[in-house]
Coordinates of C-alpha atoms in Angstrom, one line a residue:
Chain A
M240 CA -17.6 -64.1 -18.2
H241 CA -18.9 -60.8 -19.5
A242 CA -18.3 -59.6 -23.0
D243 CA -16.0 -56.8 -21.7
G244 CA -13.7 -59.3 -20.0
R245 CA -14.9 -58.6 -16.6
H246 CA -15.7 -61.5 -14.3
S247 CA -18.2 -61.5 -11.5
Y248 CA -17.8 -64.2 -8.9
R249 CA -20.9 -65.2 -7.1
L250 CA -19.9 -66.0 -3.6
G251 CA -22.1 -67.0 -0.8
D252 CA -22.5 -64.4 2.0
A253 CA -20.5 -66.5 4.4
D254 CA -17.6 -67.0 2.0
A255 CA -17.5 -63.3 1.1
H256 CA -17.4 -62.4 4.7
E257 CA -14.6 -64.9 5.3
A258 CA -12.6 -63.8 2.3
G259 CA -13.3 -60.1 2.8
L260 CA -14.3 -60.0 -0.8
V261 CA -17.0 -57.8 -2.1
T262 CA -16.1 -57.5 -5.8
A263 CA -13.3 -58.9 -7.9
E264 CA -12.1 -57.9 -11.3
R265 CA -9.6 -59.4 -13.7
R266 CA -8.0 -56.0 -14.4
N267 CA -5.4 -57.2 -16.9
A268 CA -8.2 -58.6 -19.0
L269 CA -10.1 -55.4 -19.2
T270 CA -10.6 -53.7 -22.6
F271 CA -9.6 -50.0 -22.9
A272 CA -13.2 -48.9 -22.5
G273 CA -13.6 -51.2 -19.6
K274 CA -10.4 -49.8 -18.0
L275 CA -11.8 -46.3 -18.4
A276 CA -15.1 -47.3 -16.8
F277 CA -13.3 -49.0 -14.0
F278 CA -11.0 -46.0 -13.4
G279 CA -14.0 -43.7 -13.5
E280 CA -15.8 -45.8 -11.0
R281 CA -12.8 -45.8 -8.6
L282 CA -12.5 -42.0 -9.1
R283 CA -16.1 -41.6 -8.3
A284 CA -15.7 -43.7 -5.1
Y285 CA -12.7 -41.7 -4.2
A286 CA -14.5 -38.4 -4.5
F287 CA -18.0 -39.3 -3.3
G288 CA -17.5 -42.5 -1.4
G289 CA -18.2 -46.1 -2.3
D290 CA -19.3 -49.3 -0.7
R291 CA -15.9 -51.0 -0.4
P292 CA -14.4 -51.3 3.1
G293 CA -11.6 -48.9 2.1
D294 CA -13.8 -46.3 0.6
H295 CA -14.1 -43.2 2.7
G296 CA -17.7 -43.0 3.8
Q297 CA -18.3 -39.7 2.0
G298 CA -15.4 -39.7 -0.3
L299 CA -12.9 -36.8 -0.2
L300 CA -14.9 -34.3 -2.3
P301 CA -16.9 -33.0 0.7
A302 CA -13.6 -32.6 2.5
L303 CA -12.1 -30.7 -0.4
A304 CA -15.1 -28.5 -0.7
G305 CA -15.2 -27.9 3.0
T306 CA -11.5 -27.0 3.1
L307 CA -11.9 -24.6 0.1
T308 CA -15.1 -23.0 1.6
L309 CA -13.4 -22.6 5.0
V310 CA -10.3 -21.0 3.5
L311 CA -12.3 -18.6 1.3
L312 CA -14.6 -17.6 4.1
M313 CA -11.6 -17.0 6.3
S314 CA -10.0 -14.9 3.6
L315 CA -13.1 -12.7 3.3
I316 CA -12.9 -12.1 7.1
V317 CA -9.2 -11.7 7.6
M318 CA -8.1 -9.7 4.6
P319 CA -10.2 -6.5 5.1
I320 CA -9.5 -6.5 8.8
G321 CA -5.8 -7.2 8.3
V322 CA -5.3 -4.6 5.6
A323 CA -7.2 -2.0 7.7
A324 CA -5.1 -2.8 10.7
A325 CA -1.9 -2.6 8.7
V326 CA -2.9 0.7 7.2
H327 CA -3.8 2.1 10.6
L328 CA -0.5 1.0 12.1
H329 CA 1.5 2.4 9.2
V330 CA -0.3 5.7 8.7
Y331 CA -1.7 6.7 12.1
A332 CA 0.1 4.7 14.8
G333 CA 3.5 4.6 13.3
H334 CA 5.2 6.5 16.0
G335 CA 5.0 6.4 19.7
R336 CA 4.3 3.8 22.3
I337 CA 1.0 2.4 21.2
G338 CA 2.2 1.6 17.7
A339 CA 5.2 -0.2 19.2
L340 CA 2.9 -2.1 21.6
V341 CA 0.5 -3.2 18.9
R342 CA 3.4 -4.3 16.6
G343 CA 4.9 -6.3 19.5
A344 CA 1.6 -7.9 20.2
V345 CA 1.0 -8.8 16.6
G346 CA 4.5 -10.3 16.4
S347 CA 3.9 -12.5 19.5
L348 CA 0.5 -13.6 18.2
A349 CA 2.1 -15.0 15.1
G350 CA 4.1 -17.4 17.4
V351 CA 1.1 -18.7 19.4
P352 CA 0.5 -22.4 18.8
S353 CA -2.6 -22.9 16.7
I354 CA -4.4 -25.1 19.3
V355 CA -4.5 -22.1 21.6
Y356 CA -6.5 -20.3 18.9
G357 CA -8.8 -23.3 18.9
V358 CA -9.5 -22.9 22.6
L359 CA -10.1 -19.2 22.0
G360 CA -12.5 -20.0 19.2
L361 CA -14.4 -22.5 21.3
G362 CA -14.7 -20.2 24.3
L363 CA -15.3 -16.9 22.5
F364 CA -17.0 -17.8 19.2
V365 CA -18.8 -21.1 19.8
H366 CA -19.8 -20.8 23.4
G367 CA -19.7 -17.0 23.8
I368 CA -21.1 -15.5 20.6
G369 CA -22.8 -18.7 19.3
G370 CA -24.5 -19.4 22.7
G371 CA -25.6 -15.8 22.8
L372 CA -27.1 -16.0 19.3
D373 CA -28.9 -19.2 20.2
R374 CA -30.5 -17.7 23.3
W375 CA -31.5 -14.6 21.3
L376 CA -32.6 -16.1 17.9
H377 CA -33.3 -19.8 18.5
A378 CA -34.5 -19.9 22.1
D379 CA -37.3 -22.2 21.0
R380 CA -34.9 -24.9 19.8
L381 CA -32.7 -25.0 22.9
P382 CA -31.1 -27.0 24.3
V383 CA -30.4 -28.2 20.7
P384 CA -27.8 -25.6 19.6
T385 CA -27.9 -23.9 16.2
F386 CA -25.0 -21.5 16.4
G387 CA -23.7 -22.6 19.8
T388 CA -21.8 -25.5 18.4
G389 CA -18.9 -25.9 16.1
G390 CA -19.6 -24.8 12.6
L391 CA -18.1 -23.3 9.4
L392 CA -18.4 -19.7 10.5
W393 CA -16.8 -20.2 13.9
A394 CA -14.0 -22.2 12.3
A395 CA -13.4 -19.4 9.7
L396 CA -13.4 -16.8 12.4
T397 CA -10.9 -18.8 14.4
L398 CA -8.6 -19.2 11.4
A399 CA -9.0 -15.5 10.7
V400 CA -7.7 -14.7 14.2
L401 CA -5.0 -17.2 13.7
T402 CA -3.8 -15.7 10.4
L403 CA -4.4 -12.0 11.3
P404 CA -0.8 -11.4 12.5
V405 CA 0.8 -12.6 9.4
V406 CA -1.5 -10.5 7.2
V407 CA -1.0 -7.4 9.3
A408 CA 2.8 -7.8 9.4
T409 CA 3.1 -8.5 5.6
V410 CA 0.9 -5.7 4.5
E411 CA 2.6 -3.2 6.8
Q412 CA 6.0 -4.2 5.5
G413 CA 4.6 -3.7 2.0
L414 CA 3.4 -0.2 2.8
A415 CA 6.7 0.6 4.5
R416 CA 8.7 -0.4 1.4
I417 CA 7.0 2.4 -0.6
P418 CA 9.4 5.4 -0.5
D419 CA 8.2 8.2 1.6
T420 CA 8.8 10.6 -1.3
Q421 CA 5.8 9.0 -3.1
R422 CA 3.6 9.9 -0.1
L423 CA 5.0 13.4 0.1
G424 CA 4.7 13.9 -3.6
S425 CA 1.0 13.1 -3.5
L426 CA 0.4 15.3 -0.5
A427 CA 2.2 18.2 -2.1
L428 CA -0.3 18.0 -5.0
G429 CA -3.1 18.6 -2.7
A430 CA -4.1 15.0 -1.9
T431 CA -5.5 14.3 1.5
R432 CA -3.9 11.4 3.5
G433 CA -6.9 9.3 2.6
E434 CA -6.7 10.1 -1.1
T435 CA -2.9 9.4 -1.0
L436 CA -3.6 6.0 0.6
R437 CA -6.4 5.0 -1.7
R438 CA -4.9 6.3 -5.0
L439 CA -1.2 5.7 -4.5
L440 CA -0.1 3.7 -1.5
L441 CA -2.6 0.8 -1.4
P442 CA -2.4 0.2 -5.2
Q443 CA 1.4 -0.1 -4.8
A444 CA 1.0 -2.4 -1.8
R445 CA -1.2 -4.8 -3.8
P446 CA 1.7 -7.4 -4.3
A447 CA 2.2 -7.3 -0.5
V448 CA -1.5 -7.8 0.1
L449 CA -1.4 -10.8 -2.3
S450 CA 1.6 -12.3 -0.5
A451 CA -0.2 -11.8 2.8
W452 CA -3.1 -13.7 1.5
I453 CA -0.9 -16.6 0.2
L454 CA 0.8 -16.8 3.6
A455 CA -2.5 -16.7 5.4
V456 CA -4.0 -19.5 3.3
A457 CA -0.8 -21.6 3.8
R458 CA -1.1 -21.2 7.5
A459 CA -4.8 -21.7 7.6
V460 CA -4.7 -24.9 5.5
G461 CA -2.1 -26.4 7.8
A462 CA -4.0 -25.6 11.0
V463 CA -6.1 -28.6 11.7
A464 CA -5.8 -28.7 15.5
P465 CA -7.9 -25.7 16.3
L466 CA -10.6 -26.9 13.8
M467 CA -11.2 -30.0 15.9
L468 CA -12.5 -27.7 18.7
V469 CA -14.6 -25.5 16.5
G470 CA -16.6 -27.6 14.1
V471 CA -14.7 -30.1 11.9
V472 CA -16.3 -33.5 11.8
K473 CA -15.6 -36.8 10.1
Y474 CA -18.9 -37.0 8.4
A475 CA -20.8 -33.8 7.8
P476 CA -24.5 -34.7 8.1
A477 CA -25.3 -31.7 5.7
S478 CA -22.8 -29.9 3.5
P479 CA -22.2 -26.3 4.4
I480 CA -22.8 -25.5 0.7
D481 CA -25.8 -26.9 -1.2
A482 CA -28.5 -26.0 -3.6
A483 CA -30.9 -24.8 -0.9
F484 CA -31.1 -21.0 -0.3
P485 CA -29.0 -19.3 1.1
Y486 CA -26.6 -21.8 -0.5
L487 CA -23.9 -21.2 2.2
H488 CA -24.8 -22.4 5.6
P489 CA -22.2 -21.0 8.0
S490 CA -23.6 -22.7 11.1
R491 CA -23.2 -26.2 9.7
Q492 CA -20.4 -28.5 10.6
F493 CA -18.0 -29.4 7.8
T494 CA -15.3 -31.9 6.8
H495 CA -11.7 -30.9 6.1
L496 CA -8.9 -32.5 4.2
G497 CA -6.4 -31.9 7.0
F498 CA -8.7 -33.6 9.4
A499 CA -9.2 -36.5 6.9
V500 CA -5.5 -37.1 6.9
Y501 CA -5.5 -37.3 10.7
D502 CA -8.6 -39.4 10.7
Q503 CA -7.5 -41.9 8.1
A504 CA -4.0 -42.3 9.4
L505 CA -4.8 -42.8 13.0
I506 CA -8.4 -43.7 13.5
S507 CA -9.0 -46.0 10.5
P508 CA -9.4 -49.6 11.6
D509 CA -7.5 -50.9 8.6
A510 CA -4.0 -49.4 8.3
L511 CA -3.5 -51.0 4.9
V512 CA -6.4 -48.9 3.6
G513 CA -6.2 -45.9 5.9
V514 CA -2.6 -44.9 5.5
P515 CA -2.7 -44.7 1.6
R516 CA -6.0 -42.7 2.0
A517 CA -4.3 -40.4 4.4
Y518 CA -1.5 -39.9 1.9
S519 CA -3.9 -39.2 -0.9
A520 CA -5.8 -36.7 1.2
A521 CA -2.5 -35.1 2.1
L522 CA -1.5 -34.9 -1.6
L523 CA -4.9 -33.4 -2.4
L524 CA -4.3 -30.8 0.4
V525 CA -0.9 -29.9 -1.0
A526 CA -2.3 -29.7 -4.5
L527 CA -5.0 -27.4 -3.2
V528 CA -2.4 -25.0 -1.7
L529 CA -0.4 -25.1 -5.0
V530 CA -3.4 -24.3 -7.1
L531 CA -4.4 -21.4 -4.8
N532 CA -0.8 -20.1 -4.9
A533 CA -0.6 -20.4 -8.6
A534 CA -3.9 -18.6 -9.0
A535 CA -2.6 -15.8 -6.6
G536 CA 0.6 -15.6 -8.7
L537 CA -1.4 -15.2 -11.9
V538 CA -3.5 -12.5 -10.4
G539 CA -0.4 -10.8 -9.0
R540 CA 1.3 -10.8 -12.5
R541 CA -1.8 -9.3 -14.0
L542 CA -1.8 -6.6 -11.3
R543 CA 1.8 -5.8 -11.9
D544 CA 1.5 -5.6 -15.7
R545 CA -1.5 -3.3 -15.6
A546 CA -0.9 0.4 -15.2
L547 CA -2.4 1.4 -11.8
P548 CA -5.9 2.7 -12.2
I549 CA -6.8 6.1 -10.8
Chain B
M12 CA 18.8 27.9 22.4
A13 CA 22.4 28.3 21.2
T14 CA 23.2 31.9 20.4
P15 CA 25.0 32.1 17.1
D16 CA 28.4 33.8 17.0
F17 CA 27.2 36.2 14.3
D18 CA 24.6 38.9 14.0
S19 CA 21.3 36.9 13.6
T20 CA 19.2 39.7 12.3
T21 CA 18.2 39.8 8.6
T22 CA 19.6 42.4 6.3
I23 CA 17.3 43.2 3.3
A24 CA 18.6 45.5 0.6
A25 CA 16.8 48.9 0.6
Q26 CA 14.0 49.3 -1.9
L27 CA 14.6 45.7 -3.1
F28 CA 10.9 44.8 -3.6
D29 CA 9.6 48.3 -4.3
D30 CA 8.6 47.6 -7.9
V31 CA 7.4 44.0 -7.6
A32 CA 4.2 42.4 -6.1
I33 CA 4.8 40.0 -3.2
A34 CA 3.2 36.6 -3.7
L35 CA 3.9 35.1 -0.3
R36 CA 5.4 36.4 2.9
T37 CA 6.5 34.8 6.2
R38 CA 6.4 36.7 9.4
S39 CA 8.6 35.6 12.3
L40 CA 8.4 32.0 11.1
S41 CA 10.1 29.5 13.5
L42 CA 10.1 25.8 13.3
W43 CA 11.0 23.1 15.8
F44 CA 11.4 19.3 15.4
E45 CA 10.9 17.9 18.9
Q46 CA 13.1 20.1 21.0
R47 CA 15.4 21.3 18.3
Q48 CA 14.8 24.7 16.7
I49 CA 15.4 24.5 13.0
L50 CA 14.2 27.9 11.8
H51 CA 14.6 31.2 13.8
A52 CA 12.0 33.9 13.2
I53 CA 12.3 34.1 9.4
D54 CA 10.8 37.2 7.6
L55 CA 10.9 36.4 3.9
A56 CA 9.1 37.9 1.0
V57 CA 8.6 35.9 -2.2
P58 CA 8.1 38.3 -5.1
A59 CA 5.4 37.3 -7.7
E60 CA 6.5 36.1 -11.1
R61 CA 10.1 36.1 -10.1
I62 CA 12.7 33.5 -9.0
L63 CA 14.0 33.8 -5.5
A64 CA 16.9 31.5 -4.8
V65 CA 17.4 30.4 -1.2
I66 CA 21.1 29.5 -0.7
G67 CA 23.0 28.3 2.2
P68 CA 25.1 25.3 3.3
S69 CA 23.6 21.9 3.8
G70 CA 21.6 21.6 7.0
S71 CA 21.0 25.3 7.2
G72 CA 17.2 24.9 6.9
K73 CA 16.5 25.5 3.2
T74 CA 14.3 22.4 2.8
S75 CA 12.6 23.0 6.2
L76 CA 11.8 26.6 5.1
L77 CA 10.3 25.5 1.8
R78 CA 8.2 22.8 3.5
C79 CA 6.8 25.4 5.9
L80 CA 5.5 27.3 2.9
N81 CA 3.2 24.4 1.8
R82 CA 2.8 23.0 5.3
L83 CA 4.5 19.8 4.4
N84 CA 6.5 19.8 7.6
E85 CA 3.2 18.9 9.4
E86 CA 3.6 15.4 8.0
V87 CA 6.7 15.0 10.1
H88 CA 6.2 13.8 13.6
G89 CA 7.1 16.2 16.3
C90 CA 7.0 19.3 14.2
R91 CA 5.9 22.7 15.7
I92 CA 5.6 25.9 13.8
D93 CA 5.3 29.5 15.1
G94 CA 4.7 32.7 13.1
E95 CA 2.7 33.4 9.9
V96 CA 2.9 32.4 6.3
L97 CA 0.8 34.9 4.3
L98 CA -0.6 34.2 0.9
E99 CA -2.7 37.0 -0.5
G100 CA -3.1 38.3 3.0
A101 CA -4.4 35.0 4.5
D102 CA -2.3 33.1 7.0
L103 CA -1.8 29.6 5.7
L104 CA -0.9 28.2 9.0
R105 CA -4.1 29.1 10.7
A106 CA -6.8 26.6 9.6
A107 CA -8.9 29.1 7.6
V108 CA -7.6 27.4 4.5
P109 CA -7.7 23.6 4.3
V110 CA -4.2 22.2 4.1
H111 CA -4.8 20.4 0.7
E112 CA -6.0 23.7 -0.7
V113 CA -2.7 25.4 0.5
R114 CA -0.7 22.7 -1.3
R115 CA -2.6 23.2 -4.6
R116 CA -1.8 26.9 -4.5
V117 CA 1.8 26.4 -3.4
G118 CA 3.3 23.6 -5.5
M119 CA 6.5 21.7 -4.8
V120 CA 9.2 19.9 -6.7
F121 CA 11.5 17.5 -4.8
P122 CA 15.2 16.9 -5.2
K123 CA 14.9 13.4 -6.6
P124 CA 12.5 12.8 -9.5
D125 CA 10.1 10.3 -8.2
P126 CA 7.2 9.8 -10.6
F127 CA 4.1 7.9 -9.4
P128 CA 3.9 4.4 -10.9
L129 CA 1.4 5.6 -13.4
S130 CA 1.4 6.6 -17.0
I131 CA 3.0 9.9 -18.1
Y132 CA -0.5 11.3 -18.6
E133 CA -1.8 10.2 -15.3
N134 CA 1.2 11.6 -13.5
V135 CA 0.4 15.1 -14.8
A136 CA -3.4 14.5 -14.3
Y137 CA -3.0 13.3 -10.7
G138 CA -3.7 16.6 -8.9
L139 CA -6.5 17.5 -11.4
R140 CA -8.2 14.1 -10.8
L141 CA -8.3 14.9 -7.1
L142 CA -10.4 17.9 -8.0
G143 CA -12.9 15.5 -9.7
L144 CA -12.0 16.3 -13.3
R145 CA -12.8 13.7 -15.9
R146 CA -10.7 12.6 -18.9
A147 CA -12.4 15.0 -21.3
A148 CA -11.6 18.0 -19.1
L149 CA -8.0 16.8 -18.4
D150 CA -6.5 16.6 -21.9
A151 CA -6.1 20.4 -22.4
P152 CA -4.4 21.2 -19.0
V153 CA -2.2 18.1 -19.2
E154 CA -1.0 19.2 -22.6
D155 CA -0.5 22.8 -21.4
A156 CA 1.6 21.6 -18.4
L157 CA 3.7 19.3 -20.6
R158 CA 4.3 22.1 -23.1
A159 CA 5.3 24.4 -20.3
V160 CA 8.1 22.1 -19.3
A161 CA 9.1 21.4 -22.9
L162 CA 8.2 17.7 -22.6
W163 CA 5.2 17.6 -24.9
D164 CA 7.1 17.1 -28.1
E165 CA 9.1 14.3 -26.6
V166 CA 6.1 12.3 -25.1
A167 CA 3.1 13.3 -27.1
D168 CA 3.0 9.9 -28.9
R169 CA 3.4 7.8 -25.7
L170 CA 1.4 9.5 -23.1
D171 CA 0.2 6.2 -21.8
A172 CA 3.7 4.8 -21.3
P173 CA 4.8 4.4 -17.7
A174 CA 6.6 7.5 -16.4
F175 CA 9.5 5.3 -15.2
A176 CA 10.5 4.9 -18.9
L177 CA 11.6 8.6 -19.0
T178 CA 15.1 9.7 -18.4
P179 CA 15.8 11.3 -15.0
G180 CA 15.9 14.8 -16.6
Q181 CA 12.5 14.1 -18.3
Q182 CA 11.2 12.7 -15.0
Q183 CA 12.1 15.9 -13.2
R184 CA 10.4 18.0 -15.9
L185 CA 7.4 15.7 -15.5
A186 CA 7.4 16.4 -11.8
I187 CA 7.4 20.1 -12.6
A188 CA 4.5 19.6 -15.0
R189 CA 2.6 17.7 -12.3
A190 CA 2.8 20.7 -10.1
L191 CA 2.2 23.2 -12.8
A192 CA -1.0 21.5 -13.9
L193 CA -2.7 22.8 -10.8
Q194 CA -1.6 26.4 -11.7
P195 CA 0.0 27.2 -8.4
Q196 CA 0.7 30.8 -7.4
V197 CA 4.0 29.8 -5.9
L198 CA 6.2 26.9 -7.0
L199 CA 8.7 25.6 -4.4
M200 CA 11.7 23.8 -5.9
D201 CA 14.0 22.0 -3.5
E202 CA 17.3 21.3 -5.2
P203 CA 15.5 20.3 -8.4
A204 CA 18.7 19.5 -10.3
A205 CA 20.4 17.6 -7.5
A206 CA 19.9 14.2 -9.2
L207 CA 20.6 15.4 -12.8
D208 CA 23.6 15.3 -15.0
P209 CA 25.1 18.7 -16.1
Q210 CA 23.3 18.6 -19.5
S211 CA 19.9 18.0 -18.0
S212 CA 20.7 20.5 -15.3
L213 CA 21.3 23.3 -17.8
H214 CA 18.2 22.3 -19.7
L215 CA 16.2 22.6 -16.4
E216 CA 17.7 26.0 -15.8
D217 CA 16.4 27.2 -19.2
L218 CA 13.1 25.9 -18.2
L219 CA 13.1 27.7 -14.8
R220 CA 13.9 31.0 -16.4
R221 CA 10.8 30.7 -18.6
L222 CA 8.6 29.5 -15.7
G223 CA 9.8 32.4 -13.6
R224 CA 7.6 34.6 -15.7
R225 CA 4.6 32.5 -15.0
C226 CA 4.5 32.1 -11.2
A227 CA 6.6 32.9 -8.2
I228 CA 9.4 30.3 -7.8
V229 CA 11.4 29.7 -4.7
L230 CA 14.5 27.7 -5.6
A231 CA 16.5 26.2 -2.8
T232 CA 19.9 25.2 -3.9
H233 CA 23.5 24.9 -2.6
N234 CA 24.7 25.2 -6.2
L235 CA 25.7 28.9 -6.2
Q236 CA 26.4 29.0 -10.0
Q237 CA 22.9 27.7 -10.6
A238 CA 21.4 30.4 -8.3
A239 CA 23.4 33.1 -10.0
R240 CA 22.3 31.9 -13.5
V241 CA 18.6 31.7 -12.9
A242 CA 17.5 33.7 -9.9
D243 CA 16.3 37.3 -9.8
Y244 CA 16.7 37.5 -6.1
A245 CA 18.7 35.5 -3.6
A246 CA 18.3 34.9 0.1
F247 CA 21.1 33.6 2.2
I248 CA 20.2 31.4 5.1
S249 CA 22.6 30.0 7.7
D250 CA 22.0 28.0 10.7
G251 CA 18.2 28.4 10.5
R252 CA 18.5 32.2 10.3
L253 CA 17.9 34.4 7.3
I254 CA 21.0 36.6 6.9
E255 CA 20.6 38.6 3.8
V256 CA 18.1 39.1 1.0
N257 CA 19.3 41.0 -2.1
D258 CA 19.1 40.9 -5.9
T259 CA 21.2 38.1 -7.2
D260 CA 23.9 40.1 -8.8
T261 CA 24.5 42.2 -5.7
L262 CA 24.4 39.3 -3.3
F263 CA 27.1 37.4 -5.2
T264 CA 29.3 40.4 -6.1
N265 CA 28.8 43.0 -3.4
P266 CA 26.9 41.5 -0.4
L267 CA 25.9 43.7 2.5
R268 CA 26.8 41.2 5.1
R269 CA 30.1 39.7 6.0
E270 CA 28.6 36.2 6.5
T271 CA 27.2 36.2 3.0
E272 CA 30.5 37.3 1.5
D273 CA 32.3 34.5 3.3
Y274 CA 29.8 31.9 2.0
V275 CA 29.6 33.1 -1.6
T276 CA 33.4 33.4 -1.9
G277 CA 33.9 30.0 -0.4
R278 CA 35.4 31.1 2.9
Y279 CA 32.5 29.8 4.9
G280 CA 33.2 27.6 8.0

């Protein structure tokens, strides 16, 4: 028995195999410091992976980082395009048949099942654009694909397409809520349409832009099915973010919390270990969405409190 | 086009504008929204540094006429304009003058005070900032504009407060200051007292009388008492046609046209 109350049982290899035991602790006998150390060790194994049979090979931290990176990259793609599309619809295509057609199309896109976007991403981004890039930039390495396989960038693009309708619709509604008298008041003071948009309308639509972003993130985090087609993996051989320049490697495959839930719950050989891990991954995923929403809410309150800049 | 059951030509009192300069003039100005004709060949002169009231029943085209003068109708889908709007001899409708330049020279105040969600200061500075002026160059014109609408003493100590915090009457005076800051040659006022209580409304009329010596004002209103109290001249418009232009006293007491008399004495319709 160790001084800290922890026992190590030395078992023969055959016994250990038979008993399924790798380590054993008398947890009730642990001192406070020992408990802390034990807790820290389990937390480390949870995050980075441990050597117990139940420990996820890589831990859940890469999955958390992968999810976060994916969502942020997707936001960087979808928000400018979505806001620009909403502005165009509101300001320039508001009347007439084309505006109605585009609005109808955006509405229907929002109802398309996410797996369909996965197929689109696989065909268009991975095989189409990715394959083309490989033939152009990495012809020497073919047939080993660089861009022509699932990866973070293609998954982010796929999710951007998936969330575009909700961003366009939300931002356009936000713009439509601003009374037309504001727009006319600005025009009557000699502002051009562009100046009115930039100085008056877009600043007032910021809460809507923020809501659009929250909705986009919520939809993107929940969409696991399309990711399976465009780059999510159980174990990423190399993380898409690391210390090597250029730090973000958008062509690399990645792991994702949503996929970890699926993987642990259904694929894990040991249900007693896998199902709780799936639950914990799911909890982590929900917590991530909550944290992102709370952050967006804080930013939103700051935006509202501040007088609009000119 | 429906033919009106009255004489649709315009009667202008003889020698009416003989001793005043004309700031703005329309020639045969007609306006359509889609297929509907709103204004019928309007020939209107706006005297400089005077107040011209445009009176007429609701829907007669007062607002549409005003919005022709600063080209704001062009923001409405399906609008078509024919004729000329002359400011210092230049036709504003032909693209020689950029539209935002037109709107700087011909300012507008709307019926409902609707300040921008900015500070009091920034509301007044809005148009000036569009010209590229920086804060140091803004203080003086902002103060001038706020003094001109008698708002300076009320807000001098809280220029950075949001404009929404002002009363409706103050907000409407802020809207006038916003337009005045650009030193327009003509100020169009579309029912400026429509959303105000009687007290604020009278306050506004005092203000208008003073501003009328500063730039040309076109005041559209269906409040005849208000028109009689503040305007130097009055134009009666009915069904998109300009019926009579006269000095205010004559138009209300001894109009030249039967239609005008019916309207100002309440026998209209």
